[in-house]
């Protein structure tokens, strides 16, 4: 239950960050370029920091998926205080299909359609004494923070 809620809240802040990179009706190329630049510079956008990216197949199909690893931004981690000190261990992957490996009829036409195909995978929290319940609690606290 708490892990599923964590994934929902992380998807929300991830989509908000991506929306700041490009407008929703941007073409796929502009979206991919902006995301690639954010990853290559480890850019901080709103509440998240882009970390790394790679491609791999998930199943037997010919489709490759792009995995983008994200973490909470350092300025958000400063808010955490000692109660949430293990938040720096939290990372997640936004997973979208590489559109060039999709059948032409399945290809999205803009970034919104691509994000509708996205999945989010929360990495297991390594070490520390941090629970998914505490992650949900913290994500609900920061959901009220607006971009300054």
mmCIF file with all atom_site columns, C-alpha atoms in Angstrom:
data_model
loop_
_atom_site.group_PDB
_atom_site.id
_atom_site.type_symbol
_atom_site.label_atom_id
_atom_site.label_alt_id
_atom_site.label_comp_id
_atom_site.label_asym_id
_atom_site.label_entity_id
_atom_site.label_seq_id
_atom_site.pdbx_PDB_ins_code
_atom_site.Cartn_x
_atom_site.Cartn_y
_atom_site.Cartn_z
_atom_site.occupancy
_atom_site.B_iso_or_equiv
_atom_site.pdbx_formal_charge
_atom_site.auth_seq_id
_atom_site.auth_comp_id
_atom_site.auth_asym_id
_atom_site.auth_atom_id
_atom_site.pdbx_PDB_model_num
ATOM 1   C CA . UNK A 1 1   ? 0.000  0.000   0.000   1.00 0.00 ? 1   UNK A CA 1
ATOM 2   C CA . UNK A 1 2   ? 2.659  2.531   1.030   1.00 0.00 ? 2   UNK A CA 1
ATOM 3   C CA . UNK A 1 3   ? 4.976  1.585   -1.830  1.00 0.00 ? 3   UNK A CA 1
ATOM 4   C CA . UNK A 1 4   ? 2.131  2.035   -4.352  1.00 0.00 ? 4   UNK A CA 1
ATOM 5   C CA . UNK A 1 5   ? 1.252  5.445   -2.866  1.00 0.00 ? 5   UNK A CA 1
ATOM 6   C CA . UNK A 1 6   ? 4.950  6.392   -2.980  1.00 0.00 ? 6   UNK A CA 1
ATOM 7   C CA . UNK A 1 7   ? 5.037  5.525   -6.687  1.00 0.00 ? 7   UNK A CA 1
ATOM 8   C CA . UNK A 1 8   ? 1.926  7.663   -7.331  1.00 0.00 ? 8   UNK A CA 1
ATOM 9   C CA . UNK A 1 9   ? 3.400  10.669  -5.522  1.00 0.00 ? 9   UNK A CA 1
ATOM 10  C CA . UNK A 1 10  ? 6.806  10.265  -7.185  1.00 0.00 ? 10  UNK A CA 1
ATOM 11  C CA . UNK A 1 11  ? 5.140  10.067  -10.601 1.00 0.00 ? 11  UNK A CA 1
ATOM 12  C CA . UNK A 1 12  ? 3.332  13.309  -9.816  1.00 0.00 ? 12  UNK A CA 1
ATOM 13  C CA . UNK A 1 13  ? 6.520  15.220  -8.983  1.00 0.00 ? 13  UNK A CA 1
ATOM 14  C CA . UNK A 1 14  ? 8.332  13.626  -11.931 1.00 0.00 ? 14  UNK A CA 1
ATOM 15  C CA . UNK A 1 15  ? 5.653  14.738  -14.386 1.00 0.00 ? 15  UNK A CA 1
ATOM 16  C CA . UNK A 1 16  ? 5.732  18.231  -12.855 1.00 0.00 ? 16  UNK A CA 1
ATOM 17  C CA . UNK A 1 17  ? 9.493  18.379  -13.423 1.00 0.00 ? 17  UNK A CA 1
ATOM 18  C CA . UNK A 1 18  ? 9.165  17.136  -16.989 1.00 0.00 ? 18  UNK A CA 1
ATOM 19  C CA . UNK A 1 19  ? 6.425  19.696  -17.659 1.00 0.00 ? 19  UNK A CA 1
ATOM 20  C CA . UNK A 1 20  ? 8.887  22.414  -16.645 1.00 0.00 ? 20  UNK A CA 1
ATOM 21  C CA . UNK A 1 21  ? 11.418 21.091  -19.152 1.00 0.00 ? 21  UNK A CA 1
ATOM 22  C CA . UNK A 1 22  ? 9.026  21.199  -22.115 1.00 0.00 ? 22  UNK A CA 1
ATOM 23  C CA . UNK A 1 23  ? 5.457  22.215  -22.722 1.00 0.00 ? 23  UNK A CA 1
ATOM 24  C CA . UNK A 1 24  ? 2.960  19.381  -22.956 1.00 0.00 ? 24  UNK A CA 1
ATOM 25  C CA . UNK A 1 25  ? 2.352  19.612  -26.669 1.00 0.00 ? 25  UNK A CA 1
ATOM 26  C CA . UNK A 1 26  ? 6.020  19.463  -27.644 1.00 0.00 ? 26  UNK A CA 1
ATOM 27  C CA . UNK A 1 27  ? 7.061  16.901  -30.185 1.00 0.00 ? 27  UNK A CA 1
ATOM 28  C CA . UNK A 1 28  ? 8.881  13.771  -29.071 1.00 0.00 ? 28  UNK A CA 1
ATOM 29  C CA . UNK A 1 29  ? 12.260 15.035  -30.338 1.00 0.00 ? 29  UNK A CA 1
ATOM 30  C CA . UNK A 1 30  ? 12.135 18.232  -28.269 1.00 0.00 ? 30  UNK A CA 1
ATOM 31  C CA . UNK A 1 31  ? 11.073 16.251  -25.206 1.00 0.00 ? 31  UNK A CA 1
ATOM 32  C CA . UNK A 1 32  ? 13.861 13.686  -25.609 1.00 0.00 ? 32  UNK A CA 1
ATOM 33  C CA . UNK A 1 33  ? 16.502 16.389  -26.182 1.00 0.00 ? 33  UNK A CA 1
ATOM 34  C CA . UNK A 1 34  ? 15.401 18.327  -23.089 1.00 0.00 ? 34  UNK A CA 1
ATOM 35  C CA . UNK A 1 35  ? 15.372 15.172  -20.956 1.00 0.00 ? 35  UNK A CA 1
ATOM 36  C CA . UNK A 1 36  ? 18.766 14.060  -22.284 1.00 0.00 ? 36  UNK A CA 1
ATOM 37  C CA . UNK A 1 37  ? 20.229 17.473  -21.480 1.00 0.00 ? 37  UNK A CA 1
ATOM 38  C CA . UNK A 1 38  ? 18.746 17.347  -17.965 1.00 0.00 ? 38  UNK A CA 1
ATOM 39  C CA . UNK A 1 39  ? 20.323 13.920  -17.413 1.00 0.00 ? 39  UNK A CA 1
ATOM 40  C CA . UNK A 1 40  ? 23.718 14.858  -18.834 1.00 0.00 ? 40  UNK A CA 1
ATOM 41  C CA . UNK A 1 41  ? 23.937 17.914  -16.568 1.00 0.00 ? 41  UNK A CA 1
ATOM 42  C CA . UNK A 1 42  ? 22.272 16.215  -13.568 1.00 0.00 ? 42  UNK A CA 1
ATOM 43  C CA . UNK A 1 43  ? 19.839 19.097  -13.689 1.00 0.00 ? 43  UNK A CA 1
ATOM 44  C CA . UNK A 1 44  ? 17.622 19.944  -10.746 1.00 0.00 ? 44  UNK A CA 1
ATOM 45  C CA . UNK A 1 45  ? 14.078 20.714  -11.805 1.00 0.00 ? 45  UNK A CA 1
ATOM 46  C CA . UNK A 1 46  ? 11.583 21.622  -9.121  1.00 0.00 ? 46  UNK A CA 1
ATOM 47  C CA . UNK A 1 47  ? 11.712 18.740  -6.598  1.00 0.00 ? 47  UNK A CA 1
ATOM 48  C CA . UNK A 1 48  ? 13.809 16.222  -8.528  1.00 0.00 ? 48  UNK A CA 1
ATOM 49  C CA . UNK A 1 49  ? 17.327 15.777  -9.804  1.00 0.00 ? 49  UNK A CA 1
ATOM 50  C CA . UNK A 1 50  ? 17.985 13.905  -13.032 1.00 0.00 ? 50  UNK A CA 1
ATOM 51  C CA . UNK A 1 51  ? 20.733 11.326  -12.522 1.00 0.00 ? 51  UNK A CA 1
ATOM 52  C CA . UNK A 1 52  ? 21.375 8.865   -15.342 1.00 0.00 ? 52  UNK A CA 1
ATOM 53  C CA . UNK A 1 53  ? 19.784 7.165   -18.312 1.00 0.00 ? 53  UNK A CA 1
ATOM 54  C CA . UNK A 1 54  ? 20.102 3.896   -20.214 1.00 0.00 ? 54  UNK A CA 1
ATOM 55  C CA . UNK A 1 55  ? 18.132 1.657   -22.573 1.00 0.00 ? 55  UNK A CA 1
ATOM 56  C CA . UNK A 1 56  ? 17.225 -1.986  -22.357 1.00 0.00 ? 56  UNK A CA 1
ATOM 57  C CA . UNK A 1 57  ? 14.615 -4.482  -23.439 1.00 0.00 ? 57  UNK A CA 1
ATOM 58  C CA . UNK A 1 58  ? 12.146 -5.553  -20.772 1.00 0.00 ? 58  UNK A CA 1
ATOM 59  C CA . UNK A 1 59  ? 10.546 -8.520  -22.413 1.00 0.00 ? 59  UNK A CA 1
ATOM 60  C CA . UNK A 1 60  ? 10.829 -10.685 -25.514 1.00 0.00 ? 60  UNK A CA 1
ATOM 61  C CA . UNK A 1 61  ? 9.604  -7.913  -27.826 1.00 0.00 ? 61  UNK A CA 1
ATOM 62  C CA . UNK A 1 62  ? 11.824 -5.771  -30.025 1.00 0.00 ? 62  UNK A CA 1
ATOM 63  C CA . UNK A 1 63  ? 10.935 -2.659  -28.044 1.00 0.00 ? 63  UNK A CA 1
ATOM 64  C CA . UNK A 1 64  ? 13.668 -0.950  -26.062 1.00 0.00 ? 64  UNK A CA 1
ATOM 65  C CA . UNK A 1 65  ? 12.795 1.165   -23.046 1.00 0.00 ? 65  UNK A CA 1
ATOM 66  C CA . UNK A 1 66  ? 14.586 4.253   -21.784 1.00 0.00 ? 66  UNK A CA 1
ATOM 67  C CA . UNK A 1 67  ? 15.183 4.256   -18.032 1.00 0.00 ? 67  UNK A CA 1
ATOM 68  C CA . UNK A 1 68  ? 15.779 7.659   -16.447 1.00 0.00 ? 68  UNK A CA 1
ATOM 69  C CA . UNK A 1 69  ? 16.947 7.587   -12.835 1.00 0.00 ? 69  UNK A CA 1
ATOM 70  C CA . UNK A 1 70  ? 15.812 10.428  -10.591 1.00 0.00 ? 70  UNK A CA 1
ATOM 71  C CA . UNK A 1 71  ? 16.329 11.420  -6.967  1.00 0.00 ? 71  UNK A CA 1
ATOM 72  C CA . UNK A 1 72  ? 14.920 14.078  -4.706  1.00 0.00 ? 72  UNK A CA 1
ATOM 73  C CA . UNK A 1 73  ? 16.629 17.435  -5.263  1.00 0.00 ? 73  UNK A CA 1
ATOM 74  C CA . UNK A 1 74  ? 19.167 18.584  -2.646  1.00 0.00 ? 74  UNK A CA 1
ATOM 75  C CA . UNK A 1 75  ? 17.058 21.611  -1.719  1.00 0.00 ? 75  UNK A CA 1
ATOM 76  C CA . UNK A 1 76  ? 14.158 19.259  -0.958  1.00 0.00 ? 76  UNK A CA 1
ATOM 77  C CA . UNK A 1 77  ? 16.431 16.995  1.070   1.00 0.00 ? 77  UNK A CA 1
ATOM 78  C CA . UNK A 1 78  ? 17.391 20.007  3.215   1.00 0.00 ? 78  UNK A CA 1
ATOM 79  C CA . UNK A 1 79  ? 13.764 20.272  4.287   1.00 0.00 ? 79  UNK A CA 1
ATOM 80  C CA . UNK A 1 80  ? 13.819 16.662  5.451   1.00 0.00 ? 80  UNK A CA 1
ATOM 81  C CA . UNK A 1 81  ? 15.684 17.160  8.704   1.00 0.00 ? 81  UNK A CA 1
ATOM 82  C CA . UNK A 1 82  ? 16.837 14.292  10.880  1.00 0.00 ? 82  UNK A CA 1
ATOM 83  C CA . UNK A 1 83  ? 13.515 12.434  10.842  1.00 0.00 ? 83  UNK A CA 1
ATOM 84  C CA . UNK A 1 84  ? 13.897 11.755  7.111   1.00 0.00 ? 84  UNK A CA 1
ATOM 85  C CA . UNK A 1 85  ? 17.698 11.609  6.959   1.00 0.00 ? 85  UNK A CA 1
ATOM 86  C CA . UNK A 1 86  ? 17.761 8.518   4.733   1.00 0.00 ? 86  UNK A CA 1
ATOM 87  C CA . UNK A 1 87  ? 15.819 10.206  1.923   1.00 0.00 ? 87  UNK A CA 1
ATOM 88  C CA . UNK A 1 88  ? 19.049 10.557  -0.047  1.00 0.00 ? 88  UNK A CA 1
ATOM 89  C CA . UNK A 1 89  ? 18.892 6.785   -0.555  1.00 0.00 ? 89  UNK A CA 1
ATOM 90  C CA . UNK A 1 90  ? 15.620 7.029   -2.479  1.00 0.00 ? 90  UNK A CA 1
ATOM 91  C CA . UNK A 1 91  ? 15.797 6.809   -6.268  1.00 0.00 ? 91  UNK A CA 1
ATOM 92  C CA . UNK A 1 92  ? 13.332 5.854   -8.945  1.00 0.00 ? 92  UNK A CA 1
ATOM 93  C CA . UNK A 1 93  ? 13.229 5.201   -12.668 1.00 0.00 ? 93  UNK A CA 1
ATOM 94  C CA . UNK A 1 94  ? 10.907 6.728   -15.200 1.00 0.00 ? 94  UNK A CA 1
ATOM 95  C CA . UNK A 1 95  ? 10.509 4.128   -17.944 1.00 0.00 ? 95  UNK A CA 1
ATOM 96  C CA . UNK A 1 96  ? 9.299  5.118   -21.414 1.00 0.00 ? 96  UNK A CA 1
ATOM 97  C CA . UNK A 1 97  ? 9.539  3.199   -24.670 1.00 0.00 ? 97  UNK A CA 1
ATOM 98  C CA . UNK A 1 98  ? 12.139 4.249   -27.200 1.00 0.00 ? 98  UNK A CA 1
ATOM 99  C CA . UNK A 1 99  ? 9.689  5.464   -29.815 1.00 0.00 ? 99  UNK A CA 1
ATOM 100 C CA . UNK A 1 100 ? 11.935 4.404   -32.693 1.00 0.00 ? 100 UNK A CA 1
ATOM 101 C CA . UNK A 1 101 ? 11.541 0.769   -31.645 1.00 0.00 ? 101 UNK A CA 1
ATOM 102 C CA . UNK A 1 102 ? 7.729  0.948   -31.621 1.00 0.00 ? 102 UNK A CA 1
ATOM 103 C CA . UNK A 1 103 ? 5.572  0.038   -34.585 1.00 0.00 ? 103 UNK A CA 1
ATOM 104 C CA . UNK A 1 104 ? 4.646  3.229   -36.487 1.00 0.00 ? 104 UNK A CA 1
ATOM 105 C CA . UNK A 1 105 ? 0.977  2.843   -35.496 1.00 0.00 ? 105 UNK A CA 1
ATOM 106 C CA . UNK A 1 106 ? 1.947  2.706   -31.798 1.00 0.00 ? 106 UNK A CA 1
ATOM 107 C CA . UNK A 1 107 ? 4.220  5.766   -31.761 1.00 0.00 ? 107 UNK A CA 1
ATOM 108 C CA . UNK A 1 108 ? 3.048  8.720   -29.669 1.00 0.00 ? 108 UNK A CA 1
ATOM 109 C CA . UNK A 1 109 ? 2.764  12.055  -31.468 1.00 0.00 ? 109 UNK A CA 1
ATOM 110 C CA . UNK A 1 110 ? 3.734  14.334  -28.565 1.00 0.00 ? 110 UNK A CA 1
ATOM 111 C CA . UNK A 1 111 ? 5.263  14.301  -25.093 1.00 0.00 ? 111 UNK A CA 1
ATOM 112 C CA . UNK A 1 112 ? 1.893  13.922  -23.362 1.00 0.00 ? 112 UNK A CA 1
ATOM 113 C CA . UNK A 1 113 ? 1.145  10.726  -25.260 1.00 0.00 ? 113 UNK A CA 1
ATOM 114 C CA . UNK A 1 114 ? 4.645  9.465   -24.476 1.00 0.00 ? 114 UNK A CA 1
ATOM 115 C CA . UNK A 1 115 ? 4.170  10.145  -20.760 1.00 0.00 ? 115 UNK A CA 1
ATOM 116 C CA . UNK A 1 116 ? 0.863  8.290   -20.884 1.00 0.00 ? 116 UNK A CA 1
ATOM 117 C CA . UNK A 1 117 ? 2.952  5.237   -21.829 1.00 0.00 ? 117 UNK A CA 1
ATOM 118 C CA . UNK A 1 118 ? 5.394  5.790   -18.941 1.00 0.00 ? 118 UNK A CA 1
ATOM 119 C CA . UNK A 1 119 ? 5.829  3.627   -15.894 1.00 0.00 ? 119 UNK A CA 1
ATOM 120 C CA . UNK A 1 120 ? 7.651  4.437   -12.696 1.00 0.00 ? 120 UNK A CA 1
ATOM 121 C CA . UNK A 1 121 ? 9.765  1.932   -10.823 1.00 0.00 ? 121 UNK A CA 1
ATOM 122 C CA . UNK A 1 122 ? 10.773 2.776   -7.268  1.00 0.00 ? 122 UNK A CA 1
ATOM 123 C CA . UNK A 1 123 ? 14.113 1.316   -6.302  1.00 0.00 ? 123 UNK A CA 1
ATOM 124 C CA . UNK A 1 124 ? 14.224 -0.608  -3.054  1.00 0.00 ? 124 UNK A CA 1
ATOM 125 C CA . UNK A 1 125 ? 15.432 1.628   -0.243  1.00 0.00 ? 125 UNK A CA 1
ATOM 126 C CA . UNK A 1 126 ? 18.941 0.460   0.568   1.00 0.00 ? 126 UNK A CA 1
ATOM 127 C CA . UNK A 1 127 ? 20.142 0.529   4.171   1.00 0.00 ? 127 UNK A CA 1
ATOM 128 C CA . UNK A 1 128 ? 19.064 2.973   6.818   1.00 0.00 ? 128 UNK A CA 1
ATOM 129 C CA . UNK A 1 129 ? 15.888 2.863   8.830   1.00 0.00 ? 129 UNK A CA 1
ATOM 130 C CA . UNK A 1 130 ? 13.560 4.466   6.332   1.00 0.00 ? 130 UNK A CA 1
ATOM 131 C CA . UNK A 1 131 ? 10.179 3.014   5.399   1.00 0.00 ? 131 UNK A CA 1
ATOM 132 C CA . UNK A 1 132 ? 7.806  3.525   2.500   1.00 0.00 ? 132 UNK A CA 1
ATOM 133 C CA . UNK A 1 133 ? 5.301  4.936   4.982   1.00 0.00 ? 133 UNK A CA 1
ATOM 134 C CA . UNK A 1 134 ? 7.777  7.661   5.919   1.00 0.00 ? 134 UNK A CA 1
ATOM 135 C CA . UNK A 1 135 ? 8.447  8.322   2.237   1.00 0.00 ? 135 UNK A CA 1
ATOM 136 C CA . UNK A 1 136 ? 4.713  8.800   1.622   1.00 0.00 ? 136 UNK A CA 1
ATOM 137 C CA . UNK A 1 137 ? 4.533  11.106  4.643   1.00 0.00 ? 137 UNK A CA 1
ATOM 138 C CA . UNK A 1 138 ? 7.411  13.244  3.367   1.00 0.00 ? 138 UNK A CA 1
ATOM 139 C CA . UNK A 1 139 ? 6.131  13.334  -0.219  1.00 0.00 ? 139 UNK A CA 1
ATOM 140 C CA . UNK A 1 140 ? 2.777  14.552  1.052   1.00 0.00 ? 140 UNK A CA 1
ATOM 141 C CA . UNK A 1 141 ? 4.555  17.311  3.003   1.00 0.00 ? 141 UNK A CA 1
ATOM 142 C CA . UNK A 1 142 ? 6.519  18.505  -0.026  1.00 0.00 ? 142 UNK A CA 1
ATOM 143 C CA . UNK A 1 143 ? 3.518  18.289  -2.346  1.00 0.00 ? 143 UNK A CA 1
ATOM 144 C CA . UNK A 1 144 ? 2.395  21.624  -0.873  1.00 0.00 ? 144 UNK A CA 1
ATOM 145 C CA . UNK A 1 145 ? 5.692  23.337  -1.699  1.00 0.00 ? 145 UNK A CA 1
ATOM 146 C CA . UNK A 1 146 ? 5.450  25.525  -4.761  1.00 0.00 ? 146 UNK A CA 1
ATOM 147 C CA . UNK A 1 147 ? 8.304  26.428  -7.065  1.00 0.00 ? 147 UNK A CA 1
ATOM 148 C CA . UNK A 1 148 ? 9.990  29.630  -5.940  1.00 0.00 ? 148 UNK A CA 1
#
